[in-house]
JSON list of C-alpha atoms and ligand atoms in Angstrom, two decimals:
[
{"chain": "A", "resi": 343, "resn": "MET", "atom": "CA", "xyz": [84.20, -83.71, -48.37]},
{"chain": "A", "resi": 344, "resn": "PRO", "atom": "CA", "xyz": [83.11, -81.16, -45.73]},
{"chain": "A", "resi": 345, "resn": "GLU", "atom": "CA", "xyz": [82.05, -77.81, -47.08]},
{"chain": "A", "resi": 346, "resn": "GLU", "atom": "CA", "xyz": [84.37, -74.94, -46.41]},
{"chain": "A", "resi": 347, "resn": "PHE", "atom": "CA", "xyz": [83.17, -72.99, -43.38]},
{"chain": "A", "resi": 348, "resn": "HIS", "atom": "CA", "xyz": [83.42, -69.22, -42.96]},
{"chain": "A", "resi": 349, "resn": "PHE", "atom": "CA", "xyz": [82.92, -67.49, -39.67]},
{"chain": "A", "resi": 350, "resn": "ARG", "atom": "CA", "xyz": [80.49, -64.77, -40.60]},
{"chain": "A", "resi": 351, "resn": "VAL", "atom": "CA", "xyz": [78.34, -62.74, -38.27]},
{"chain": "A", "resi": 352, "resn": "ASP", "atom": "CA", "xyz": [74.84, -63.30, -39.55]},
{"chain": "A", "resi": 353, "resn": "ARG", "atom": "CA", "xyz": [72.94, -61.98, -36.59]},
{"chain": "A", "resi": 354, "resn": "ILE", "atom": "CA", "xyz": [73.69, -59.32, -34.03]},
{"chain": "A", "resi": 355, "resn": "ASN", "atom": "CA", "xyz": [70.83, -59.41, -31.63]},
{"chain": "A", "resi": 356, "resn": "THR", "atom": "CA", "xyz": [69.35, -62.83, -31.01]},
{"chain": "A", "resi": 357, "resn": "LYS", "atom": "CA", "xyz": [66.57, -61.40, -28.87]},
{"chain": "A", "resi": 358, "resn": "HIS", "atom": "CA", "xyz": [64.84, -59.06, -31.30]},
{"chain": "A", "resi": 359, "resn": "SER", "atom": "CA", "xyz": [64.50, -59.10, -35.02]},
{"chain": "A", "resi": 360, "resn": "LYS", "atom": "CA", "xyz": [64.59, -55.95, -37.14]},
{"chain": "A", "resi": 361, "resn": "ALA", "atom": "CA", "xyz": [60.84, -56.27, -37.65]},
{"chain": "A", "resi": 362, "resn": "GLU", "atom": "CA", "xyz": [60.25, -56.29, -33.89]},
{"chain": "A", "resi": 363, "resn": "ILE", "atom": "CA", "xyz": [62.43, -53.23, -33.42]},
{"chain": "A", "resi": 364, "resn": "ILE", "atom": "CA", "xyz": [60.65, -51.39, -36.23]},
{"chain": "A", "resi": 365, "resn": "ALA", "atom": "CA", "xyz": [57.30, -52.30, -34.64]},
{"chain": "A", "resi": 366, "resn": "SER", "atom": "CA", "xyz": [58.52, -50.94, -31.32]},
{"chain": "A", "resi": 367, "resn": "LEU", "atom": "CA", "xyz": [59.68, -47.65, -32.87]},
{"chain": "A", "resi": 368, "resn": "LYS", "atom": "CA", "xyz": [56.30, -47.29, -34.56]},
{"chain": "A", "resi": 369, "resn": "LYS", "atom": "CA", "xyz": [54.55, -47.94, -31.29]},
{"chain": "A", "resi": 370, "resn": "TYR", "atom": "CA", "xyz": [56.57, -45.17, -29.64]},
{"chain": "A", "resi": 371, "resn": "GLY", "atom": "CA", "xyz": [55.64, -42.79, -32.46]},
{"chain": "A", "resi": 372, "resn": "GLU", "atom": "CA", "xyz": [51.96, -43.63, -32.08]},
{"chain": "A", "resi": 373, "resn": "GLN", "atom": "CA", "xyz": [51.95, -43.32, -28.34]},
{"chain": "A", "resi": 374, "resn": "TYR", "atom": "CA", "xyz": [53.53, -39.86, -28.38]},
{"chain": "A", "resi": 375, "resn": "GLY", "atom": "CA", "xyz": [52.20, -38.69, -31.72]},
{"chain": "A", "resi": 376, "resn": "VAL", "atom": "CA", "xyz": [55.61, -37.63, -33.02]},
{"chain": "A", "resi": 377, "resn": "THR", "atom": "CA", "xyz": [57.13, -37.72, -36.48]},
{"chain": "A", "resi": 378, "resn": "THR", "atom": "CA", "xyz": [60.65, -38.14, -35.18]},
{"chain": "A", "resi": 379, "resn": "PHE", "atom": "CA", "xyz": [62.40, -38.70, -31.87]},
{"chain": "A", "resi": 380, "resn": "GLY", "atom": "CA", "xyz": [65.85, -39.09, -30.41]},
{"chain": "A", "resi": 381, "resn": "MET", "atom": "CA", "xyz": [67.76, -41.93, -28.85]},
{"chain": "A", "resi": 382, "resn": "VAL", "atom": "CA", "xyz": [67.50, -40.41, -25.39]},
{"chain": "A", "resi": 383, "resn": "GLU", "atom": "CA", "xyz": [63.72, -40.09, -25.61]},
{"chain": "A", "resi": 384, "resn": "TYR", "atom": "CA", "xyz": [63.32, -43.69, -26.73]},
{"chain": "A", "resi": 385, "resn": "ASN", "atom": "CA", "xyz": [65.59, -44.88, -23.94]},
{"chain": "A", "resi": 386, "resn": "LYS", "atom": "CA", "xyz": [63.45, -43.16, -21.33]},
{"chain": "A", "resi": 387, "resn": "TRP", "atom": "CA", "xyz": [60.37, -45.02, -22.58]},
{"chain": "A", "resi": 388, "resn": "SER", "atom": "CA", "xyz": [59.37, -47.74, -20.16]},
{"chain": "A", "resi": 389, "resn": "LYS", "atom": "CA", "xyz": [58.08, -49.96, -22.98]},
{"chain": "A", "resi": 390, "resn": "ARG", "atom": "CA", "xyz": [61.29, -49.95, -25.05]},
{"chain": "A", "resi": 391, "resn": "ILE", "atom": "CA", "xyz": [62.36, -53.44, -26.06]},
{"chain": "A", "resi": 392, "resn": "VAL", "atom": "CA", "xyz": [66.08, -52.78, -26.28]},
{"chain": "A", "resi": 393, "resn": "CYS", "atom": "CA", "xyz": [68.29, -49.74, -25.66]},
{"chain": "A", "resi": 394, "resn": "SER", "atom": "CA", "xyz": [68.59, -47.23, -28.48]},
{"chain": "A", "resi": 395, "resn": "GLY", "atom": "CA", "xyz": [72.37, -47.73, -28.73]},
{"chain": "A", "resi": 396, "resn": "THR", "atom": "CA", "xyz": [71.78, -51.34, -29.71]},
{"chain": "A", "resi": 397, "resn": "ILE", "atom": "CA", "xyz": [69.23, -50.24, -32.29]},
{"chain": "A", "resi": 398, "resn": "ARG", "atom": "CA", "xyz": [71.67, -47.73, -33.72]},
{"chain": "A", "resi": 399, "resn": "ASN", "atom": "CA", "xyz": [74.37, -50.39, -34.01]},
{"chain": "A", "resi": 400, "resn": "TYR", "atom": "CA", "xyz": [71.92, -52.82, -35.53]},
{"chain": "A", "resi": 401, "resn": "PHE", "atom": "CA", "xyz": [70.74, -50.41, -38.23]},
{"chain": "A", "resi": 402, "resn": "GLY", "atom": "CA", "xyz": [74.01, -48.56, -38.76]},
{"chain": "A", "resi": 403, "resn": "SER", "atom": "CA", "xyz": [72.67, -45.25, -37.45]},
{"chain": "A", "resi": 404, "resn": "TRP", "atom": "CA", "xyz": [69.71, -43.96, -35.45]},
{"chain": "A", "resi": 405, "resn": "GLY", "atom": "CA", "xyz": [68.52, -42.11, -38.54]},
{"chain": "A", "resi": 406, "resn": "LYS", "atom": "CA", "xyz": [68.46, -45.34, -40.58]},
{"chain": "A", "resi": 407, "resn": "ALA", "atom": "CA", "xyz": [66.43, -47.08, -37.89]},
{"chain": "A", "resi": 408, "resn": "LEU", "atom": "CA", "xyz": [63.95, -44.17, -37.82]},
{"chain": "A", "resi": 409, "resn": "ARG", "atom": "CA", "xyz": [63.62, -44.17, -41.60]},
{"chain": "A", "resi": 410, "resn": "ALA", "atom": "CA", "xyz": [63.12, -47.95, -41.65]},
{"chain": "A", "resi": 411, "resn": "ALA", "atom": "CA", "xyz": [60.17, -47.41, -39.32]},
{"chain": "A", "resi": 412, "resn": "GLY", "atom": "CA", "xyz": [58.75, -44.65, -41.52]},
{"chain": "A", "resi": 413, "resn": "PHE", "atom": "CA", "xyz": [59.91, -41.68, -39.44]},
{"chain": "A", "resi": 414, "resn": "ARG", "atom": "CA", "xyz": [62.12, -38.90, -40.58]},
{"chain": "A", "resi": 415, "resn": "ALA", "atom": "CA", "xyz": [65.66, -38.85, -39.28]},
{"chain": "A", "resi": 416, "resn": "LYS", "atom": "CA", "xyz": [65.87, -36.52, -36.31]},
{"chain": "A", "resi": 417, "resn": "TRP", "atom": "CA", "xyz": [69.12, -34.81, -37.19]},
{"chain": "A", "resi": 418, "resn": "CYS", "atom": "CA", "xyz": [68.69, -34.61, -40.91]},
{"chain": "A", "resi": 419, "resn": "LYS", "atom": "CA", "xyz": [70.46, -32.08, -43.10]},
{"chain": "A", "resi": 420, "resn": "LEU", "atom": "CA", "xyz": [69.14, -28.68, -42.07]},
{"chain": "A", "resi": 421, "resn": "ASP", "atom": "CA", "xyz": [66.56, -27.25, -44.39]},
{"chain": "A", "resi": 422, "resn": "PRO", "atom": "CA", "xyz": [66.93, -23.48, -44.13]},
{"chain": "A", "resi": 423, "resn": "LYS", "atom": "CA", "xyz": [63.51, -22.86, -45.70]},
{"chain": "A", "resi": 424, "resn": "GLU", "atom": "CA", "xyz": [61.84, -24.97, -43.06]},
{"chain": "A", "resi": 425, "resn": "MET", "atom": "CA", "xyz": [63.87, -23.18, -40.38]},
{"chain": "A", "resi": 426, "resn": "VAL", "atom": "CA", "xyz": [62.93, -19.73, -41.67]},
{"chain": "A", "resi": 427, "resn": "ASN", "atom": "CA", "xyz": [59.26, -20.71, -41.95]},
{"chain": "A", "resi": 428, "resn": "ALA", "atom": "CA", "xyz": [59.21, -22.06, -38.40]},
{"chain": "A", "resi": 429, "resn": "PHE", "atom": "CA", "xyz": [60.85, -18.84, -37.19]},
{"chain": "A", "resi": 430, "resn": "LYS", "atom": "CA", "xyz": [58.27, -16.70, -39.00]},
{"chain": "A", "resi": 431, "resn": "GLN", "atom": "CA", "xyz": [55.37, -18.76, -37.66]},
{"chain": "A", "resi": 432, "resn": "CYS", "atom": "CA", "xyz": [56.72, -18.46, -34.15]},
{"chain": "A", "resi": 433, "resn": "TRP", "atom": "CA", "xyz": [57.21, -14.72, -34.68]},
{"chain": "A", "resi": 434, "resn": "ARG", "atom": "CA", "xyz": [53.55, -14.38, -35.78]},
{"chain": "A", "resi": 435, "resn": "GLU", "atom": "CA", "xyz": [52.37, -16.41, -32.82]},
{"chain": "A", "resi": 436, "resn": "GLN", "atom": "CA", "xyz": [54.38, -14.26, -30.39]},
{"chain": "A", "resi": 437, "resn": "GLN", "atom": "CA", "xyz": [53.54, -11.02, -32.19]},
{"chain": "A", "resi": 438, "resn": "SER", "atom": "CA", "xyz": [57.19, -10.04, -31.74]},
{"chain": "A", "resi": 439, "resn": "VAL", "atom": "CA", "xyz": [60.66, -11.40, -32.53]},
{"chain": "A", "resi": 440, "resn": "PRO", "atom": "CA", "xyz": [60.85, -14.69, -30.64]},
{"chain": "A", "resi": 441, "resn": "SER", "atom": "CA", "xyz": [63.31, -15.10, -27.83]},
{"chain": "A", "resi": 442, "resn": "ARG", "atom": "CA", "xyz": [65.47, -18.19, -27.64]},
{"chain": "A", "resi": 443, "resn": "LYS", "atom": "CA", "xyz": [63.14, -19.69, -25.08]},
{"chain": "A", "resi": 444, "resn": "GLN", "atom": "CA", "xyz": [60.04, -18.99, -27.17]},
{"chain": "A", "resi": 445, "resn": "LEU", "atom": "CA", "xyz": [61.61, -20.47, -30.27]},
{"chain": "A", "resi": 446, "resn": "LYS", "atom": "CA", "xyz": [62.83, -23.49, -28.34]},
{"chain": "A", "resi": 447, "resn": "ASP", "atom": "CA", "xyz": [59.34, -24.15, -26.99]},
{"chain": "A", "resi": 448, "resn": "TYR", "atom": "CA", "xyz": [57.78, -23.60, -30.37]},
{"chain": "A", "resi": 449, "resn": "LEU", "atom": "CA", "xyz": [60.12, -26.05, -32.11]},
{"chain": "A", "resi": 450, "resn": "SER", "atom": "CA", "xyz": [59.59, -28.78, -29.57]},
{"chain": "A", "resi": 451, "resn": "ARG", "atom": "CA", "xyz": [55.82, -28.26, -29.47]},
{"chain": "A", "resi": 452, "resn": "HIS", "atom": "CA", "xyz": [55.64, -28.75, -33.23]},
{"chain": "A", "resi": 453, "resn": "ASN", "atom": "CA", "xyz": [58.25, -31.50, -33.41]},
{"chain": "A", "resi": 454, "resn": "PHE", "atom": "CA", "xyz": [60.59, -29.74, -35.78]},
{"chain": "A", "resi": 455, "resn": "PRO", "atom": "CA", "xyz": [63.66, -31.85, -36.52]},
{"chain": "A", "resi": 456, "resn": "PHE", "atom": "CA", "xyz": [66.05, -29.09, -35.44]},
{"chain": "A", "resi": 457, "resn": "ARG", "atom": "CA", "xyz": [66.66, -27.13, -32.29]},
{"chain": "A", "resi": 458, "resn": "TRP", "atom": "CA", "xyz": [67.14, -23.43, -31.75]},
{"chain": "A", "resi": 459, "resn": "ARG", "atom": "CA", "xyz": [70.90, -23.91, -31.59]},
{"chain": "A", "resi": 460, "resn": "ALA", "atom": "CA", "xyz": [70.83, -24.82, -35.26]},
{"chain": "A", "resi": 461, "resn": "TYR", "atom": "CA", "xyz": [69.69, -21.23, -35.91]},
{"chain": "A", "resi": 462, "resn": "LEU", "atom": "CA", "xyz": [72.84, -19.86, -34.33]},
{"chain": "A", "resi": 463, "resn": "ASP", "atom": "CA", "xyz": [74.96, -22.13, -36.48]},
{"chain": "A", "resi": 464, "resn": "PHE", "atom": "CA", "xyz": [73.13, -21.24, -39.61]},
{"chain": "A", "resi": 465, "resn": "PHE", "atom": "CA", "xyz": [72.19, -17.57, -39.23]},
{"chain": "A", "resi": 466, "resn": "GLY", "atom": "CA", "xyz": [74.63, -16.35, -36.58]},
{"chain": "A", "resi": 467, "resn": "SER", "atom": "CA", "xyz": [71.87, -15.12, -34.25]},
{"chain": "A", "resi": 468, "resn": "LEU", "atom": "CA", "xyz": [68.10, -14.86, -34.01]},
{"chain": "A", "resi": 469, "resn": "ASN", "atom": "CA", "xyz": [68.47, -11.11, -34.23]},
{"chain": "A", "resi": 470, "resn": "LYS", "atom": "CA", "xyz": [70.31, -11.31, -37.53]},
{"chain": "A", "resi": 471, "resn": "LEU", "atom": "CA", "xyz": [67.70, -13.65, -38.92]},
{"chain": "A", "resi": 472, "resn": "ALA", "atom": "CA", "xyz": [64.92, -11.31, -37.76]},
{"chain": "A", "resi": 473, "resn": "GLN", "atom": "CA", "xyz": [66.58, -8.41, -39.58]},
{"chain": "A", "resi": 474, "resn": "LEU", "atom": "CA", "xyz": [66.93, -10.48, -42.75]},
{"chain": "A", "resi": 475, "resn": "VAL", "atom": "CA", "xyz": [63.29, -11.54, -42.58]},
{"chain": "A", "resi": 476, "resn": "GLU", "atom": "CA", "xyz": [62.21, -7.92, -42.16]},
{"chain": "A", "resi": 477, "resn": "ALA", "atom": "CA", "xyz": [64.33, -6.80, -45.13]},
{"chain": "A", "resi": 478, "resn": "VAL", "atom": "CA", "xyz": [62.99, -9.59, -47.35]},
{"chain": "A", "resi": 479, "resn": "GLU", "atom": "CA", "xyz": [59.38, -9.01, -46.31]},
{"chain": "A", "resi": 480, "resn": "ALA", "atom": "CA", "xyz": [59.77, -5.31, -47.02]},
{"chain": "A", "resi": 481, "resn": "GLY", "atom": "CA", "xyz": [61.21, -6.09, -50.45]},
{"chain": "A", "resi": 482, "resn": "ARG", "atom": "CA", "xyz": [64.62, -4.60, -49.66]},
{"chain": "A", "resi": 483, "resn": "SER", "atom": "CA", "xyz": [66.46, -7.92, -50.06]},
{"chain": "A", "resi": 484, "resn": "PRO", "atom": "CA", "xyz": [65.98, -10.92, -52.31]},
{"chain": "A", "resi": 485, "resn": "GLU", "atom": "CA", "xyz": [64.56, -13.96, -50.59]},
{"chain": "A", "resi": 486, "resn": "ALA", "atom": "CA", "xyz": [67.69, -15.97, -51.37]},
{"chain": "A", "resi": 487, "resn": "VAL", "atom": "CA", "xyz": [69.69, -14.09, -48.72]},
{"chain": "A", "resi": 488, "resn": "LEU", "atom": "CA", "xyz": [67.66, -15.89, -46.08]},
{"chain": "A", "resi": 489, "resn": "TYR", "atom": "CA", "xyz": [68.95, -19.29, -47.04]},
{"chain": "A", "resi": 490, "resn": "GLN", "atom": "CA", "xyz": [72.64, -18.64, -47.09]},
{"chain": "A", "resi": 491, "resn": "ARG", "atom": "CA", "xyz": [74.59, -20.04, -44.23]},
{"chain": "A", "resi": 492, "resn": "ILE", "atom": "CA", "xyz": [76.75, -17.41, -42.56]},
{"chain": "A", "resi": 493, "resn": "GLU", "atom": "CA", "xyz": [80.46, -17.58, -43.19]},
{"chain": "A", "resi": 494, "resn": "ARG", "atom": "CA", "xyz": [82.23, -18.31, -39.98]},
{"chain": "A", "resi": 495, "resn": "GLU", "atom": "CA", "xyz": [85.25, -16.16, -39.22]},
{"chain": "A", "resi": 496, "resn": "LYS", "atom": "CA", "xyz": [88.38, -17.98, -40.17]},
{"chain": "A", "resi": 497, "resn": "LYS", "atom": "CA", "xyz": [90.06, -19.52, -37.19]},
{"chain": "A", "resi": 498, "resn": "ARG", "atom": "CA", "xyz": [93.07, -17.59, -35.97]},
{"chain": "A", "resi": 499, "resn": "ARG", "atom": "CA", "xyz": [96.08, -19.30, -37.30]},
{"chain": "A", "resi": 500, "resn": "SER", "atom": "CA", "xyz": [97.65, -20.81, -34.26]},
{"chain": "A", "resi": 501, "resn": "ILE", "atom": "CA", "xyz": [101.30, -21.45, -33.69]},
{"chain": "A", "resi": 502, "resn": "SER", "atom": "CA", "xyz": [102.16, -25.06, -32.99]},
{"chain": "A", "resi": 503, "resn": "LEU", "atom": "CA", "xyz": [103.79, -26.01, -29.72]},
{"chain": "A", "resi": 504, "resn": "LYS", "atom": "CA", "xyz": [106.82, -27.21, -31.65]},
{"chain": "A", "resi": 505, "resn": "ASP", "atom": "CA", "xyz": [107.20, -23.80, -33.33]},
{"chain": "A", "resi": 506, "resn": "ARG", "atom": "CA", "xyz": [106.68, -21.95, -30.05]},
{"chain": "A", "resi": 507, "resn": "ILE", "atom": "CA", "xyz": [109.49, -23.92, -28.46]},
{"chain": "A", "resi": 508, "resn": "ALA", "atom": "CA", "xyz": [111.72, -23.38, -31.49]},
{"chain": "A", "resi": 509, "resn": "VAL", "atom": "CA", "xyz": [111.16, -19.59, -31.36]},
{"chain": "A", "resi": 510, "resn": "LEU", "atom": "CA", "xyz": [111.76, -19.37, -27.60]},
{"chain": "A", "resi": 511, "resn": "LYS", "atom": "CA", "xyz": [114.93, -21.39, -28.00]},
{"chain": "A", "resi": 512, "resn": "ARG", "atom": "CA", "xyz": [116.15, -19.33, -30.95]},
{"chain": "A", "resi": 513, "resn": "ASP", "atom": "CA", "xyz": [115.56, -16.07, -29.01]},
{"chain": "A", "resi": 514, "resn": "GLY", "atom": "CA", "xyz": [117.40, -17.42, -25.94]},
{"chain": "A", "resi": 515, "resn": "TYR", "atom": "CA", "xyz": [114.23, -17.45, -23.76]},
{"chain": "A", "resi": 516, "resn": "ARG", "atom": "CA", "xyz": [114.39, -13.63, -23.57]},
{"chain": "A", "resi": 517, "resn": "CYS", "atom": "CA", "xyz": [112.15, -10.83, -24.80]},
{"chain": "A", "resi": 518, "resn": "VAL", "atom": "CA", "xyz": [113.71, -9.62, -28.05]},
{"chain": "A", "resi": 519, "resn": "LYS", "atom": "CA", "xyz": [112.67, -6.00, -27.22]},
{"chain": "A", "resi": 520, "resn": "CYS", "atom": "CA", "xyz": [113.71, -5.45, -23.62]},
{"chain": "A", "resi": 521, "resn": "GLY", "atom": "CA", "xyz": [115.68, -8.57, -22.83]},
{"chain": "A", "resi": 522, "resn": "ALA", "atom": "CA", "xyz": [113.44, -9.54, -19.90]},
{"chain": "A", "resi": 523, "resn": "SER", "atom": "CA", "xyz": [113.92, -13.16, -18.94]},
{"chain": "A", "resi": 524, "resn": "PRO", "atom": "CA", "xyz": [111.98, -15.42, -16.58]},
{"chain": "A", "resi": 525, "resn": "LYS", "atom": "CA", "xyz": [115.29, -16.82, -15.45]},
{"chain": "A", "resi": 526, "resn": "LYS", "atom": "CA", "xyz": [116.22, -13.45, -13.92]},
{"chain": "A", "resi": 527, "resn": "ASP", "atom": "CA", "xyz": [112.72, -12.35, -12.95]},
{"chain": "A", "resi": 528, "resn": "SER", "atom": "CA", "xyz": [110.08, -14.96, -12.21]},
{"chain": "A", "resi": 529, "resn": "SER", "atom": "CA", "xyz": [107.25, -12.47, -12.86]},
{"chain": "A", "resi": 530, "resn": "VAL", "atom": "CA", "xyz": [108.18, -12.27, -16.55]},
{"chain": "A", "resi": 531, "resn": "THR", "atom": "CA", "xyz": [106.03, -14.29, -18.93]},
{"chain": "A", "resi": 532, "resn": "LEU", "atom": "CA", "xyz": [107.09, -14.77, -22.51]},
{"chain": "A", "resi": 533, "resn": "HIS", "atom": "CA", "xyz": [104.81, -14.86, -25.53]},
{"chain": "A", "resi": 534, "resn": "VAL", "atom": "CA", "xyz": [105.47, -15.97, -29.05]},
{"chain": "A", "resi": 535, "resn": "ASP", "atom": "CA", "xyz": [104.22, -13.14, -31.24]},
{"chain": "A", "resi": 536, "resn": "HIS", "atom": "CA", "xyz": [103.60, -12.55, -34.93]},
{"chain": "A", "resi": 537, "resn": "ILE", "atom": "CA", "xyz": [105.93, -9.76, -36.17]},
{"chain": "A", "resi": 538, "resn": "ILE", "atom": "CA", "xyz": [103.45, -8.90, -38.93]},
{"chain": "A", "resi": 539, "resn": "PRO", "atom": "CA", "xyz": [100.12, -9.63, -37.28]},
{"chain": "A", "resi": 540, "resn": "ASP", "atom": "CA", "xyz": [97.93, -12.46, -38.32]},
{"chain": "A", "resi": 541, "resn": "SER", "atom": "CA", "xyz": [95.17, -9.92, -39.04]},
{"chain": "A", "resi": 542, "resn": "LYS", "atom": "CA", "xyz": [97.41, -8.17, -41.57]},
{"chain": "A", "resi": 543, "resn": "GLY", "atom": "CA", "xyz": [98.28, -11.35, -43.37]},
{"chain": "A", "resi": 544, "resn": "GLY", "atom": "CA", "xyz": [101.45, -12.22, -41.46]},
{"chain": "A", "resi": 545, "resn": "SER", "atom": "CA", "xyz": [102.38, -15.86, -41.70]},
{"chain": "A", "resi": 546, "resn": "SER", "atom": "CA", "xyz": [103.07, -18.30, -38.90]},
{"chain": "A", "resi": 547, "resn": "GLU", "atom": "CA", "xyz": [106.47, -19.15, -40.34]},
{"chain": "A", "resi": 548, "resn": "LEU", "atom": "CA", "xyz": [109.35, -19.00, -37.90]},
{"chain": "A", "resi": 549, "resn": "ASP", "atom": "CA", "xyz": [110.82, -15.87, -39.51]},
{"chain": "A", "resi": 550, "resn": "ASN", "atom": "CA", "xyz": [107.61, -13.97, -38.73]},
{"chain": "A", "resi": 551, "resn": "LEU", "atom": "CA", "xyz": [107.63, -15.04, -35.08]},
{"chain": "A", "resi": 552, "resn": "GLN", "atom": "CA", "xyz": [109.41, -13.46, -32.15]},
{"chain": "A", "resi": 553, "resn": "THR", "atom": "CA", "xyz": [109.60, -13.79, -28.38]},
{"chain": "A", "resi": 554, "resn": "LEU", "atom": "CA", "xyz": [108.13, -10.90, -26.40]},
{"chain": "A", "resi": 555, "resn": "CYS", "atom": "CA", "xyz": [107.48, -10.40, -22.70]},
{"chain": "A", "resi": 556, "resn": "PHE", "atom": "CA", "xyz": [103.92, -9.60, -21.63]},
{"chain": "A", "resi": 557, "resn": "CYS", "atom": "CA", "xyz": [104.61, -5.85, -21.32]},
{"chain": "A", "resi": 558, "resn": "CYS", "atom": "CA", "xyz": [106.24, -5.48, -24.73]},
{"chain": "A", "resi": 559, "resn": "ASN", "atom": "CA", "xyz": [103.55, -7.60, -26.33]},
{"chain": "A", "resi": 560, "resn": "GLU", "atom": "CA", "xyz": [100.77, -5.48, -24.80]},
{"chain": "A", "resi": 561, "resn": "GLY", "atom": "CA", "xyz": [102.57, -2.30, -25.85]},
{"chain": "A", "resi": 562, "resn": "LYS", "atom": "CA", "xyz": [102.86, -3.54, -29.38]},
{"chain": "A", "resi": 563, "resn": "LYS", "atom": "CA", "xyz": [99.24, -4.55, -29.99]},
{"chain": "A", "resi": 564, "resn": "ASN", "atom": "CA", "xyz": [98.67, -4.55, -33.71]},
{"chain": "A", "resi": 565, "resn": "ARG", "atom": "CA", "xyz": [101.56, -2.29, -34.72]},
{"chain": "A", "resi": 566, "resn": "ASP", "atom": "CA", "xyz": [103.72, -4.42, -36.95]},
{"chain": "A", "resi": 567, "resn": "ASP", "atom": "CA", "xyz": [107.19, -4.08, -35.53]},
{"chain": "B", "resi": 494, "resn": "ZN", "atom": "ZN1", "xyz": [109.92, -7.01, -23.23]}
]
């Protein structure tokens, strides 16, 4: 009796084994003396054995491939202590608060696994981080404040297209204040507005929304009426 056969993918790349790919990644690391590198950099290498996208698919992620070859993943979870230390070292080297360009150069020269943009995400700005560092160094703030990711401002609650249309329809496509209508005057533009502003806790429910023309909306600003 023939054995039951299952169609199962047991190999992805018939050209190169995992061991060969790992050897190639190691070779790249040795040639450039780096502890981590990106997919784009590997792809530009004339001695690559296969494109980095294939490697990523083969290993599940680029980070997994790097780790399999003994490198650290390039875009690992950000380590704020490492980021702050790099910033301070760069600051010392420059003898003044580093500019974006100086920090960028410093990070790439020393192969840090994060870029200067990560600082904006984490600390808001280089300036803010510099002020925190100064306060901590001077003993005015506890060190822990350095490692707290800034809270992003909450996104403005937006009104869905469906709700906008419902409000315009309900208000008869006219400004509820002055009655201006694009039907009568093509220069009129209508806005759907929060009666109690978003900033004062007004909801985006239909009963807190109204149709205003540009002029009435500008005149209103954050007065809640
Ligand atoms: Zn109006």
